[in-house]
Amino acid sequence: MVSETQINLSSTANNSTSPSLVCSVIQPSQLVSFNPASQLSLKLNGSTNYSIWKAQVTTLLFVYDLIGYIDGSSKCPAQFIIENNLQLVNPNYKLWQRQDSLVCNTIMAFVNHSIAPIIAHVVTAKHAWETLQTIFASKSQSRIFGLREILANLRKETRPVANYMKEIKTIADDLAYSGSPLTNEELVIKVLSGLGPEFKEISAAIRARDNPISFEELYDKLLAHEVFVQYSEPKAVAPVVTAQFNQRVSNAQISQQRNYNNVGNQILQ
């Protein structure tokens, strides 16, 4: 920031003076610059994080009353003014151009190095903003639709509970990163709707709860129920062994009968 006015506020209580508070008041004629490293940690990488990146940048510009430089509400003043029949350069025009350049440079600093060349030759911050929106906004929406469709069709089937819920959490994280986060209730409903019949009882109990269950608590309960179901299933090992034993006995009897037949044939000859 080029310049700022500081106001010291102090108060006295119980004959003691509290520390002074310093407030910065931004004047209309001041230029505002940003520190990309400290004010925005997330850079635009593409359509995968465009929505959340856009939200961060617009919030920052709104705080400094600079949102008009990207949405077009802040119009560029006339380049010249007439005073005493003389044509002079409008100082507001120069100020606007300088501030617009700072906003444009800020946008460029907040994108990945592979994206920066796309807006390297734009004239205004609004042009840079609209260029990025045209390229990445539609792709971001397509990605969100695709992720939500994958999530809607996801089922546990024969996979372990841990793998099933991990895949759901991964998709949910991708949706949040794309600017379309799921609520905890949506996550829980999705998990329960994709379970098999062996989870019917616990699913009904969770749905009947008065208090909502968190995703983490649901994970623990389903893991415990999965272990319970596995140890409750009857073992089918013994019948298999018996069947194998019977098969071996039958094969031995057939072989022995063939030997008897061969011996009998030799005697008859």
CSV table of N, CA and C in Angstrom, one decimal, residues 83-245:
chain,number,residue,atom,x,y,z
A,83,GLU,N,-9.9,22.2,-18.2
A,83,GLU,CA,-9.9,23.2,-17.2
A,83,GLU,C,-9.4,24.5,-17.8
A,84,ASN,N,-10.2,25.5,-17.6
A,84,ASN,CA,-9.9,26.8,-18.1
A,84,ASN,C,-9.5,26.8,-19.6
A,85,ASN,N,-10.4,26.0,-20.3
A,85,ASN,CA,-10.2,25.9,-21.8
A,85,ASN,C,-8.9,25.2,-22.1
A,86,LEU,N,-8.3,24.5,-21.2
A,86,LEU,CA,-7.1,23.7,-21.4
A,86,LEU,C,-7.4,22.2,-21.3
A,87,GLN,N,-6.8,21.4,-22.2
A,87,GLN,CA,-7.0,19.9,-22.0
A,87,GLN,C,-5.8,19.4,-21.2
A,88,LEU,N,-6.2,18.8,-20.1
A,88,LEU,CA,-5.2,18.3,-19.2
A,88,LEU,C,-5.4,16.8,-19.0
A,89,VAL,N,-4.3,16.1,-18.6
A,89,VAL,CA,-4.4,14.7,-18.3
A,89,VAL,C,-5.2,14.5,-17.0
A,90,ASN,N,-6.2,13.7,-17.0
A,90,ASN,CA,-7.0,13.4,-15.8
A,90,ASN,C,-6.2,12.6,-14.8
A,91,PRO,N,-5.9,13.2,-13.6
A,91,PRO,CA,-5.2,12.4,-12.6
A,91,PRO,C,-5.9,11.2,-12.1
A,92,ASN,N,-7.2,11.2,-12.1
A,92,ASN,CA,-8.0,10.0,-11.8
A,92,ASN,C,-7.8,8.9,-12.8
A,93,TYR,N,-7.6,9.3,-14.0
A,93,TYR,CA,-7.3,8.3,-15.1
A,93,TYR,C,-6.0,7.5,-14.8
A,94,LYS,N,-5.0,8.3,-14.5
A,94,LYS,CA,-3.7,7.7,-14.1
A,94,LYS,C,-3.8,6.8,-12.9
A,95,LEU,N,-4.5,7.2,-11.9
A,95,LEU,CA,-4.7,6.5,-10.7
A,95,LEU,C,-5.4,5.1,-11.0
A,96,TRP,N,-6.5,5.2,-11.8
A,96,TRP,CA,-7.2,4.0,-12.1
A,96,TRP,C,-6.4,3.0,-12.9
A,97,GLN,N,-5.6,3.5,-13.9
A,97,GLN,CA,-4.8,2.7,-14.6
A,97,GLN,C,-3.7,2.0,-13.8
A,98,ARG,N,-3.2,2.7,-12.8
A,98,ARG,CA,-2.1,2.1,-12.0
A,98,ARG,C,-2.7,1.0,-11.1
A,99,GLN,N,-3.9,1.4,-10.5
A,99,GLN,CA,-4.6,0.4,-9.6
A,99,GLN,C,-5.0,-0.9,-10.4
A,100,ASP,N,-5.5,-0.7,-11.6
A,100,ASP,CA,-5.9,-1.8,-12.4
A,100,ASP,C,-4.7,-2.7,-12.8
A,101,SER,N,-3.6,-2.1,-13.0
A,101,SER,CA,-2.4,-2.8,-13.3
A,101,SER,C,-2.0,-3.7,-12.1
A,102,LEU,N,-2.1,-3.1,-10.9
A,102,LEU,CA,-1.8,-3.8,-9.7
A,102,LEU,C,-2.7,-5.0,-9.5
A,103,VAL,N,-4.0,-4.8,-9.7
A,103,VAL,CA,-4.9,-5.9,-9.6
A,103,VAL,C,-4.7,-7.0,-10.6
A,104,CYS,N,-4.4,-6.6,-11.9
A,104,CYS,CA,-4.0,-7.5,-12.9
A,104,CYS,C,-2.8,-8.3,-12.6
A,105,ASN,N,-1.8,-7.6,-12.1
A,105,ASN,CA,-0.5,-8.3,-11.7
A,105,ASN,C,-0.8,-9.3,-10.5
A,106,THR,N,-1.7,-8.9,-9.6
A,106,THR,CA,-2.0,-9.8,-8.5
A,106,THR,C,-2.7,-11.1,-9.0
A,107,ILE,N,-3.6,-11.0,-9.9
A,107,ILE,CA,-4.2,-12.1,-10.5
A,107,ILE,C,-3.2,-13.1,-11.1
A,108,MET,N,-2.3,-12.5,-11.9
A,108,MET,CA,-1.2,-13.3,-12.5
A,108,MET,C,-0.3,-14.0,-11.5
A,109,ALA,N,-0.1,-13.3,-10.3
A,109,ALA,CA,0.7,-13.9,-9.3
A,109,ALA,C,0.0,-15.0,-8.6
A,110,PHE,N,-1.3,-15.0,-8.7
A,110,PHE,CA,-2.1,-16.0,-8.0
A,110,PHE,C,-2.5,-17.2,-8.8
A,111,VAL,N,-1.9,-17.4,-10.0
A,111,VAL,CA,-2.1,-18.5,-10.8
A,111,VAL,C,-0.8,-19.3,-11.0
A,112,ASN,N,-1.0,-20.6,-11.4
A,112,ASN,CA,0.2,-21.4,-11.6
A,112,ASN,C,1.0,-20.9,-12.8
A,113,HIS,N,2.3,-21.2,-12.8
A,113,HIS,CA,3.2,-20.7,-13.8
A,113,HIS,C,2.8,-21.1,-15.2
A,114,SER,N,2.2,-22.3,-15.3
A,114,SER,CA,1.7,-22.8,-16.6
A,114,SER,C,0.5,-22.1,-17.1
A,115,ILE,N,-0.2,-21.4,-16.2
A,115,ILE,CA,-1.4,-20.6,-16.6
A,115,ILE,C,-1.1,-19.2,-16.9
A,116,ALA,N,-0.1,-18.6,-16.2
A,116,ALA,CA,0.2,-17.2,-16.3
A,116,ALA,C,0.4,-16.7,-17.8
A,117,PRO,N,1.0,-17.5,-18.7
A,117,PRO,CA,1.1,-17.0,-20.1
A,117,PRO,C,-0.2,-16.7,-20.8
A,118,ILE,N,-1.3,-17.3,-20.3
A,118,ILE,CA,-2.6,-17.1,-20.9
A,118,ILE,C,-3.1,-15.7,-20.7
A,119,ILE,N,-2.7,-15.1,-19.6
A,119,ILE,CA,-3.2,-13.7,-19.3
A,119,ILE,C,-2.0,-12.7,-19.3
A,120,ALA,N,-0.9,-13.1,-19.9
A,120,ALA,CA,0.3,-12.3,-19.8
A,120,ALA,C,0.1,-11.0,-20.7
A,121,HIS,N,-0.7,-11.1,-21.7
A,121,HIS,CA,-0.8,-9.9,-22.6
A,121,HIS,C,-2.2,-9.2,-22.6
A,122,VAL,N,-2.9,-9.5,-21.5
A,122,VAL,CA,-4.2,-8.8,-21.4
A,122,VAL,C,-4.0,-7.3,-21.0
A,123,VAL,N,-5.0,-6.5,-21.3
A,123,VAL,CA,-4.9,-5.1,-21.1
A,123,VAL,C,-5.4,-4.7,-19.7
A,124,THR,N,-6.5,-5.3,-19.2
A,124,THR,CA,-7.0,-4.9,-18.0
A,124,THR,C,-7.2,-6.1,-17.1
A,125,ALA,N,-7.5,-5.8,-15.8
A,125,ALA,CA,-7.7,-6.9,-14.8
A,125,ALA,C,-9.0,-7.6,-15.2
A,126,LYS,N,-10.0,-6.9,-15.6
A,126,LYS,CA,-11.3,-7.4,-16.0
A,126,LYS,C,-11.1,-8.4,-17.2
A,127,HIS,N,-10.3,-8.1,-18.1
A,127,HIS,CA,-10.0,-8.9,-19.3
A,127,HIS,C,-9.3,-10.2,-18.8
A,128,ALA,N,-8.4,-10.1,-17.9
A,128,ALA,CA,-7.7,-11.3,-17.3
A,128,ALA,C,-8.7,-12.2,-16.6
A,129,TRP,N,-9.5,-11.6,-15.8
A,129,TRP,CA,-10.5,-12.3,-15.0
A,129,TRP,C,-11.5,-13.1,-15.9
A,130,GLU,N,-12.0,-12.4,-16.9
A,130,GLU,CA,-12.9,-13.0,-17.9
A,130,GLU,C,-12.3,-14.1,-18.7
A,131,THR,N,-11.0,-14.0,-19.0
A,131,THR,CA,-10.3,-15.0,-19.8
A,131,THR,C,-10.2,-16.3,-19.0
A,132,LEU,N,-9.8,-16.2,-17.7
A,132,LEU,CA,-9.7,-17.3,-16.9
A,132,LEU,C,-11.1,-18.0,-16.6
A,133,GLN,N,-12.1,-17.1,-16.5
A,133,GLN,CA,-13.5,-17.7,-16.3
A,133,GLN,C,-14.0,-18.4,-17.5
A,134,THR,N,-13.7,-17.9,-18.7
A,134,THR,CA,-14.1,-18.6,-19.9
A,134,THR,C,-13.4,-19.9,-20.1
A,135,ILE,N,-12.2,-20.0,-19.7
A,135,ILE,CA,-11.4,-21.2,-19.9
A,135,ILE,C,-11.7,-22.3,-18.9
A,136,PHE,N,-11.8,-21.9,-17.6
A,136,PHE,CA,-11.9,-22.9,-16.5
A,136,PHE,C,-13.3,-23.0,-15.9
A,137,ALA,N,-14.2,-22.1,-16.0
A,137,ALA,CA,-15.4,-22.2,-15.3
A,137,ALA,C,-16.3,-23.3,-15.8
A,138,SER,N,-16.4,-23.5,-17.1
A,138,SER,CA,-17.2,-24.5,-17.7
A,138,SER,C,-16.6,-25.9,-17.4
A,139,LYS,N,-15.3,-26.0,-17.5
A,139,LYS,CA,-14.6,-27.2,-17.2
A,139,LYS,C,-14.8,-27.6,-15.7
A,140,SER,N,-14.8,-26.6,-14.8
A,140,SER,CA,-15.0,-26.9,-13.4
A,140,SER,C,-16.4,-27.5,-13.2
A,141,GLN,N,-17.4,-26.9,-13.8
A,141,GLN,CA,-18.8,-27.4,-13.7
A,141,GLN,C,-18.9,-28.8,-14.2
A,142,SER,N,-18.3,-29.1,-15.3
A,142,SER,CA,-18.3,-30.5,-15.9
A,142,SER,C,-17.6,-31.5,-15.0
A,143,ARG,N,-16.6,-31.0,-14.3
A,143,ARG,CA,-15.9,-31.9,-13.4
A,143,ARG,C,-16.8,-32.2,-12.2
A,144,ILE,N,-17.5,-31.2,-11.7
A,144,ILE,CA,-18.4,-31.3,-10.5
A,144,ILE,C,-19.5,-32.3,-10.9
A,145,PHE,N,-20.1,-32.1,-12.1
A,145,PHE,CA,-21.2,-33.1,-12.5
A,145,PHE,C,-20.6,-34.5,-12.6
A,146,GLY,N,-19.4,-34.6,-13.1
A,146,GLY,CA,-18.9,-36.0,-13.3
A,146,GLY,C,-18.6,-36.6,-11.9
A,147,LEU,N,-18.1,-35.9,-11.0
A,147,LEU,CA,-17.8,-36.4,-9.7
A,147,LEU,C,-19.0,-36.8,-8.9
A,148,ARG,N,-20.1,-36.0,-9.1
A,148,ARG,CA,-21.3,-36.3,-8.4
A,148,ARG,C,-22.0,-37.5,-9.0
A,149,GLU,N,-21.9,-37.7,-10.3
A,149,GLU,CA,-22.5,-38.9,-10.9
A,149,GLU,C,-21.7,-40.1,-10.5
A,150,ILE,N,-20.4,-40.1,-10.4
A,150,ILE,CA,-19.6,-41.2,-9.9
A,150,ILE,C,-20.0,-41.6,-8.5
A,151,LEU,N,-20.2,-40.5,-7.7
A,151,LEU,CA,-20.6,-40.8,-6.3
A,151,LEU,C,-22.0,-41.4,-6.1
A,152,ALA,N,-22.9,-40.9,-7.0
A,152,ALA,CA,-24.3,-41.4,-6.9
A,152,ALA,C,-24.3,-42.9,-7.3
A,153,ASN,N,-23.4,-43.4,-8.2
A,153,ASN,CA,-23.5,-44.8,-8.6
A,153,ASN,C,-22.5,-45.7,-7.8
A,154,LEU,N,-21.9,-45.1,-6.8
A,154,LEU,CA,-20.9,-45.9,-6.1
A,154,LEU,C,-21.6,-46.9,-5.1
A,155,ARG,N,-21.2,-48.1,-5.0
A,155,ARG,CA,-21.7,-49.1,-4.1
A,155,ARG,C,-20.6,-49.9,-3.5
A,156,LYS,N,-20.8,-50.4,-2.3
A,156,LYS,CA,-19.8,-51.1,-1.5
A,156,LYS,C,-19.5,-52.5,-2.2
A,157,GLU,N,-20.5,-53.2,-2.6
A,157,GLU,CA,-20.4,-54.5,-3.2
A,157,GLU,C,-19.6,-55.4,-2.3
A,158,THR,N,-18.5,-56.0,-2.9
A,158,THR,CA,-17.7,-57.0,-2.1
A,158,THR,C,-16.5,-56.4,-1.4
A,159,ARG,N,-16.2,-55.1,-1.7
A,159,ARG,CA,-15.0,-54.5,-1.1
A,159,ARG,C,-15.2,-54.2,0.4
A,160,PRO,N,-14.1,-54.1,1.1
A,160,PRO,CA,-14.1,-53.8,2.6
A,160,PRO,C,-14.7,-52.4,2.8
A,161,VAL,N,-15.3,-52.3,4.0
A,161,VAL,CA,-15.8,-51.0,4.4
A,161,VAL,C,-14.8,-49.9,4.3
A,162,ALA,N,-13.6,-50.2,4.7
A,162,ALA,CA,-12.5,-49.1,4.7
A,162,ALA,C,-12.3,-48.6,3.3
A,163,ASN,N,-12.2,-49.5,2.4
A,163,ASN,CA,-12.0,-49.1,1.0
A,163,ASN,C,-13.2,-48.3,0.4
A,164,TYR,N,-14.3,-48.8,0.7
A,164,TYR,CA,-15.6,-48.1,0.3
A,164,TYR,C,-15.7,-46.7,0.8
A,165,MET,N,-15.5,-46.5,2.0
A,165,MET,CA,-15.6,-45.2,2.6
A,165,MET,C,-14.4,-44.3,2.2
A,166,LYS,N,-13.3,-44.9,2.0
A,166,LYS,CA,-12.1,-44.1,1.6
A,166,LYS,C,-12.4,-43.5,0.2
A,167,GLU,N,-13.0,-44.3,-0.7
A,167,GLU,CA,-13.3,-43.8,-2.0
A,167,GLU,C,-14.3,-42.7,-2.0
A,168,ILE,N,-15.3,-42.8,-1.1
A,168,ILE,CA,-16.3,-41.8,-1.0
A,168,ILE,C,-15.7,-40.5,-0.5
A,169,LYS,N,-14.8,-40.6,0.5
A,169,LYS,CA,-14.1,-39.5,1.1
A,169,LYS,C,-13.2,-38.8,0.1
A,170,THR,N,-12.6,-39.5,-0.8
A,170,THR,CA,-11.7,-39.0,-1.8
A,170,THR,C,-12.6,-38.1,-2.8
A,171,ILE,N,-13.7,-38.7,-3.2
A,171,ILE,CA,-14.6,-37.9,-4.1
A,171,ILE,C,-15.1,-36.7,-3.5
A,172,ALA,N,-15.5,-36.8,-2.2
A,172,ALA,CA,-16.0,-35.7,-1.5
A,172,ALA,C,-15.0,-34.6,-1.3
A,173,ASP,N,-13.7,-35.0,-1.1
A,173,ASP,CA,-12.6,-34.0,-1.0
A,173,ASP,C,-12.4,-33.3,-2.4
A,174,ASP,N,-12.5,-34.0,-3.5
A,174,ASP,CA,-12.4,-33.5,-4.8
A,174,ASP,C,-13.5,-32.5,-5.1
A,175,LEU,N,-14.7,-32.8,-4.6
A,175,LEU,CA,-15.8,-31.9,-4.8
A,175,LEU,C,-15.6,-30.6,-4.0
A,176,ALA,N,-15.2,-30.7,-2.8
A,176,ALA,CA,-14.9,-29.5,-2.0
A,176,ALA,C,-13.8,-28.7,-2.6
A,177,TYR,N,-12.8,-29.3,-3.2
A,177,TYR,CA,-11.7,-28.6,-3.8
A,177,TYR,C,-12.2,-27.9,-5.1
A,178,SER,N,-13.3,-28.4,-5.7
A,178,SER,CA,-13.8,-27.9,-6.9
A,178,SER,C,-14.9,-26.8,-6.6
A,179,GLY,N,-15.2,-26.6,-5.3
A,179,GLY,CA,-16.1,-25.6,-4.9
A,179,GLY,C,-17.5,-26.1,-4.8
A,180,SER,N,-17.7,-27.4,-4.7
A,180,SER,CA,-19.0,-28.0,-4.5
A,180,SER,C,-19.0,-29.0,-3.3
A,181,PRO,N,-18.8,-28.5,-2.1
A,181,PRO,CA,-18.6,-29.4,-1.0
A,181,PRO,C,-19.9,-30.1,-0.6
A,182,LEU,N,-19.8,-31.3,0.0
A,182,LEU,CA,-20.9,-32.1,0.5
A,182,LEU,C,-21.1,-31.8,2.0
A,183,THR,N,-22.3,-31.8,2.5
A,183,THR,CA,-22.5,-31.7,3.9
A,183,THR,C,-22.3,-33.1,4.6
A,184,ASN,N,-22.1,-33.1,5.9
A,184,ASN,CA,-21.9,-34.3,6.6
A,184,ASN,C,-23.1,-35.3,6.4
A,185,GLU,N,-24.3,-34.7,6.4
A,185,GLU,CA,-25.6,-35.5,6.2
A,185,GLU,C,-25.6,-36.1,4.8
A,186,GLU,N,-25.1,-35.4,3.8
A,186,GLU,CA,-25.1,-36.0,2.4
A,186,GLU,C,-24.1,-37.1,2.4
A,187,LEU,N,-22.9,-37.0,3.1
A,187,LEU,CA,-22.0,-38.1,3.1
A,187,LEU,C,-22.5,-39.3,3.8
A,188,VAL,N,-23.2,-39.1,4.9
A,188,VAL,CA,-23.7,-40.3,5.7
A,188,VAL,C,-24.8,-41.0,4.9
A,189,ILE,N,-25.7,-40.2,4.2
A,189,ILE,CA,-26.7,-40.8,3.4
A,189,ILE,C,-26.1,-41.6,2.3
A,190,LYS,N,-25.1,-41.1,1.6
A,190,LYS,CA,-24.5,-41.8,0.5
A,190,LYS,C,-23.8,-43.1,1.0
A,191,VAL,N,-23.2,-43.1,2.1
A,191,VAL,CA,-22.5,-44.3,2.6
A,191,VAL,C,-23.6,-45.4,2.9
A,192,LEU,N,-24.7,-45.0,3.6
A,192,LEU,CA,-25.7,-45.9,4.0
A,192,LEU,C,-26.4,-46.5,2.8
A,193,SER,N,-26.6,-45.7,1.8
A,193,SER,CA,-27.4,-46.1,0.6
A,193,SER,C,-26.6,-47.1,-0.3
A,194,GLY,N,-25.3,-47.1,-0.1
A,194,GLY,CA,-24.5,-48.0,-0.9
A,194,GLY,C,-24.1,-49.3,-0.2
A,195,LEU,N,-24.6,-49.5,1.0
A,195,LEU,CA,-24.2,-50.8,1.7
A,195,LEU,C,-25.1,-51.9,1.3
A,196,GLY,N,-24.6,-53.1,1.6
A,196,GLY,CA,-25.3,-54.4,1.2
A,196,GLY,C,-26.3,-54.8,2.3
A,197,PRO,N,-27.0,-55.9,2.0
A,197,PRO,CA,-28.0,-56.3,3.0
A,197,PRO,C,-27.5,-56.7,4.3
A,198,GLU,N,-26.2,-57.1,4.4
A,198,GLU,CA,-25.7,-57.5,5.7
A,198,GLU,C,-25.5,-56.3,6.7
A,199,PHE,N,-25.7,-55.1,6.1
A,199,PHE,CA,-25.7,-53.9,7.0
A,199,PHE,C,-27.1,-53.3,7.2
A,200,LYS,N,-28.1,-54.1,6.9
A,200,LYS,CA,-29.4,-53.6,7.0
A,200,LYS,C,-29.8,-53.1,8.4
A,201,GLU,N,-29.5,-53.9,9.4
A,201,GLU,CA,-29.9,-53.6,10.7
A,201,GLU,C,-29.2,-52.3,11.3
A,202,ILE,N,-27.9,-52.3,11.1
A,202,ILE,CA,-27.2,-51.1,11.6
A,202,ILE,C,-27.5,-49.9,10.8
A,203,SER,N,-27.8,-50.0,9.6
A,203,SER,CA,-28.2,-48.8,8.7
A,203,SER,C,-29.5,-48.3,9.2
A,204,ALA,N,-30.5,-49.2,9.6
A,204,ALA,CA,-31.8,-48.7,10.1
A,204,ALA,C,-31.6,-48.0,11.4
A,205,ALA,N,-30.7,-48.6,12.3
A,205,ALA,CA,-30.5,-48.0,13.6
A,205,ALA,C,-29.9,-46.6,13.5
A,206,ILE,N,-29.0,-46.4,12.6
A,206,ILE,CA,-28.4,-45.1,12.4
A,206,ILE,C,-29.4,-44.1,11.8
A,207,ARG,N,-30.2,-44.5,10.9
A,207,ARG,CA,-31.2,-43.6,10.4
A,207,ARG,C,-32.2,-43.2,11.4
A,208,ALA,N,-32.4,-44.0,12.4
A,208,ALA,CA,-33.4,-43.8,13.4
A,208,ALA,C,-32.9,-42.9,14.6
A,209,ARG,N,-31.6,-42.6,14.5
A,209,ARG,CA,-31.0,-41.8,15.6
A,209,ARG,C,-31.6,-40.3,15.6
A,210,ASP,N,-31.7,-39.8,16.8
A,210,ASP,CA,-32.2,-38.4,17.0
A,210,ASP,C,-31.1,-37.4,16.7
A,211,ASN,N,-29.9,-37.8,17.1
A,211,ASN,CA,-28.7,-36.9,16.8
A,211,ASN,C,-28.0,-37.4,15.6
A,212,PRO,N,-27.6,-36.5,14.7
A,212,PRO,CA,-26.8,-36.9,13.5
A,212,PRO,C,-25.5,-37.5,13.9
A,213,ILE,N,-25.1,-38.5,13.0
A,213,ILE,CA,-23.8,-39.1,13.2
A,213,ILE,C,-22.8,-38.5,12.3
A,214,SER,N,-21.5,-38.4,12.8
A,214,SER,CA,-20.5,-37.8,11.9
A,214,SER,C,-19.9,-38.9,11.0
A,215,PHE,N,-19.2,-38.5,10.0
A,215,PHE,CA,-18.7,-39.4,9.0
A,215,PHE,C,-17.6,-40.3,9.7
A,216,GLU,N,-16.9,-39.7,10.7
A,216,GLU,CA,-15.8,-40.5,11.4
A,216,GLU,C,-16.4,-41.5,12.3
A,217,GLU,N,-17.5,-41.2,13.0
A,217,GLU,CA,-18.2,-42.1,13.9
A,217,GLU,C,-18.8,-43.2,13.1
A,218,LEU,N,-19.4,-42.9,12.0
A,218,LEU,CA,-20.0,-43.9,11.1
A,218,LEU,C,-19.0,-44.9,10.6
A,219,TYR,N,-17.8,-44.4,10.3
A,219,TYR,CA,-16.7,-45.2,9.8
A,219,TYR,C,-16.4,-46.3,10.9
A,220,ASP,N,-16.2,-45.8,12.1
A,220,ASP,CA,-15.9,-46.8,13.2
A,220,ASP,C,-17.0,-47.8,13.4
A,221,LYS,N,-18.2,-47.4,13.4
A,221,LYS,CA,-19.3,-48.3,13.7
A,221,LYS,C,-19.5,-49.3,12.5
A,222,LEU,N,-19.3,-48.9,11.3
A,222,LEU,CA,-19.4,-49.9,10.2
A,222,LEU,C,-18.2,-50.9,10.2
A,223,LEU,N,-17.0,-50.4,10.6
A,223,LEU,CA,-15.9,-51.3,10.7
A,223,LEU,C,-16.2,-52.4,11.7
A,224,ALA,N,-16.7,-52.0,12.9
A,224,ALA,CA,-17.0,-52.9,13.9
A,224,ALA,C,-18.1,-53.9,13.5
A,225,HIS,N,-19.1,-53.4,12.8
A,225,HIS,CA,-20.2,-54.3,12.3
A,225,HIS,C,-19.7,-55.3,11.3
A,226,GLU,N,-18.7,-54.8,10.5
A,226,GLU,CA,-18.2,-55.7,9.4
A,226,GLU,C,-17.4,-56.9,10.1
A,227,VAL,N,-16.7,-56.6,11.1
A,227,VAL,CA,-16.0,-57.6,11.9
A,227,VAL,C,-17.0,-58.6,12.5
A,228,PHE,N,-18.0,-58.0,13.1
A,228,PHE,CA,-19.1,-58.9,13.7
A,228,PHE,C,-19.7,-59.8,12.7
A,229,VAL,N,-20.0,-59.3,11.5
A,229,VAL,CA,-20.6,-60.1,10.5
A,229,VAL,C,-19.7,-61.2,10.0
A,230,GLN,N,-18.4,-60.9,9.9
A,230,GLN,CA,-17.5,-61.9,9.4
A,230,GLN,C,-17.3,-63.1,10.4
A,231,TYR,N,-17.3,-62.8,11.7
A,231,TYR,CA,-17.2,-63.8,12.7
A,231,TYR,C,-18.5,-64.5,13.0
A,232,SER,N,-19.6,-63.9,12.6
A,232,SER,CA,-20.9,-64.5,12.8
A,232,SER,C,-21.3,-65.5,11.7
A,233,GLU,N,-20.7,-65.4,10.6
A,233,GLU,CA,-21.0,-66.3,9.5
A,233,GLU,C,-20.6,-67.7,9.8
A,234,PRO,N,-21.5,-68.7,9.4
A,234,PRO,CA,-21.1,-70.1,9.7
A,234,PRO,C,-19.9,-70.6,8.8
A,235,LYS,N,-19.0,-71.4,9.3
A,235,LYS,CA,-17.9,-71.8,8.6
A,235,LYS,C,-18.3,-73.0,7.7
A,236,ALA,N,-17.8,-73.0,6.5
A,236,ALA,CA,-18.2,-74.1,5.5
A,236,ALA,C,-16.9,-74.9,5.2
A,237,VAL,N,-16.0,-75.0,6.1
A,237,VAL,CA,-14.7,-75.7,5.8
A,237,VAL,C,-15.0,-77.2,5.9
A,238,ALA,N,-15.7,-77.7,7.0
A,238,ALA,CA,-15.8,-79.1,7.2
A,238,ALA,C,-16.5,-79.8,6.1
A,239,PRO,N,-17.6,-79.3,5.6
A,239,PRO,CA,-18.3,-80.0,4.4
A,239,PRO,C,-17.4,-80.1,3.2
A,240,VAL,N,-16.5,-79.1,3.0
A,240,VAL,CA,-15.6,-79.2,1.8
A,240,VAL,C,-14.6,-80.3,2.0
A,241,VAL,N,-14.1,-80.4,3.2
A,241,VAL,CA,-13.1,-81.5,3.5
A,241,VAL,C,-13.8,-82.8,3.4
A,242,THR,N,-15.0,-83.0,3.9
A,242,THR,CA,-15.7,-84.3,3.8
A,242,THR,C,-16.0,-84.6,2.3
A,243,ALA,N,-16.3,-83.6,1.5
A,243,ALA,CA,-16.6,-83.9,0.1
A,243,ALA,C,-15.3,-84.3,-0.6
A,244,GLN,N,-14.2,-83.7,-0.2
A,244,GLN,CA,-12.9,-84.1,-0.8
A,244,GLN,C,-12.6,-85.5,-0.4
A,245,PHE,N,-12.8,-85.8,0.9
A,245,PHE,CA,-12.5,-87.2,1.3
A,245,PHE,C,-13.4,-88.2,0.6
